Short mmCIF file of C-alpha atoms in Angstrom, two decimals:
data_model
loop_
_atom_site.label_atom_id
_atom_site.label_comp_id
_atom_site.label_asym_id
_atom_site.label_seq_id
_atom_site.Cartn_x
_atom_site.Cartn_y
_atom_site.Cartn_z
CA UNK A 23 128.19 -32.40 34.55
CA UNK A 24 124.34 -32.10 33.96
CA UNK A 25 121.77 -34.49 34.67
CA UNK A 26 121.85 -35.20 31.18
CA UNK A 27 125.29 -35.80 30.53
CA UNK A 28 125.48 -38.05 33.71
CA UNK A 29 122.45 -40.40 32.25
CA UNK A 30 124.42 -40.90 28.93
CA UNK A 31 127.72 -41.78 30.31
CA UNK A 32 125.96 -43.98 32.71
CA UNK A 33 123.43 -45.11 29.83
CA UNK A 34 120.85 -44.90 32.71
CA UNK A 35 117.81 -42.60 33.07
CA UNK A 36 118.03 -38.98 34.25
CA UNK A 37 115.17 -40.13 36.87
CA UNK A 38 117.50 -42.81 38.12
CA UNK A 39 120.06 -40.17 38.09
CA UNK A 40 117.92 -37.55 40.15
CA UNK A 41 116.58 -41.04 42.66
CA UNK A 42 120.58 -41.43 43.29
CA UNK A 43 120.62 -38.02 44.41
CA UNK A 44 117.57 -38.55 46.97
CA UNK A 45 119.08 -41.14 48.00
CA UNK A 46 122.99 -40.04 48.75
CA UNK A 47 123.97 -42.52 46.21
CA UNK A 48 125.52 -39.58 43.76
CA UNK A 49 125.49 -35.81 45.53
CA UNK A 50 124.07 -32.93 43.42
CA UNK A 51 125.82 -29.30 43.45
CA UNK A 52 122.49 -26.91 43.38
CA UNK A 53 123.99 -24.57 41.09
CA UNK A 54 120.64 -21.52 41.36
CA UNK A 55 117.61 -21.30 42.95
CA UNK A 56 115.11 -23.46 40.51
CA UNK A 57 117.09 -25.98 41.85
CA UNK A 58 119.49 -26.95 38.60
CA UNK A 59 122.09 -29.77 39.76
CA UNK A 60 125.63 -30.54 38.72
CA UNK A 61 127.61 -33.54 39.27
CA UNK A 62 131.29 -33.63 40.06
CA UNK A 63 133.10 -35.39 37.04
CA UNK A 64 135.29 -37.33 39.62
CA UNK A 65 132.11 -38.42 41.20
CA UNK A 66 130.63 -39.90 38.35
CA UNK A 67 133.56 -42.13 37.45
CA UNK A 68 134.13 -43.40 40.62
CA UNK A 69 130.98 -44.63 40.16
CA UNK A 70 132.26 -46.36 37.32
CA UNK A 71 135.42 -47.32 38.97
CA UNK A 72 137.21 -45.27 36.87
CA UNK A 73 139.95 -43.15 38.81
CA UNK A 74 140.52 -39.88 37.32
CA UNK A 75 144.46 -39.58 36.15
CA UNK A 76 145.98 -35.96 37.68
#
């Protein structure tokens, strides 16, 4: 997920998003070297509390 798409389902800023990060709070893949993150879906919605069905 992009930084973008994190921020919506969160309904939170992508700054807040990228501050997580910094802080350990919500690991970033670096997906190339200008430094582009992704976010593990199953990540995000424990976050949420939401448990991914398999």
């Amino acid at each position: 997920m992009t930084i973008r798409e994190v921020a919506e389902l969160l309904r939170i800023s992508p700054l807040t998003i990228k501050r997580w990060g910094k802080k350990g709070k919500l690991p970033a893949i670096r997906i190339n070297t200008r430094g582009d993150r992704r976010y593990r879906k199953e990540v995000v919605l424990r976050l949420l509390g939401v448990e991914e069905e398999k």
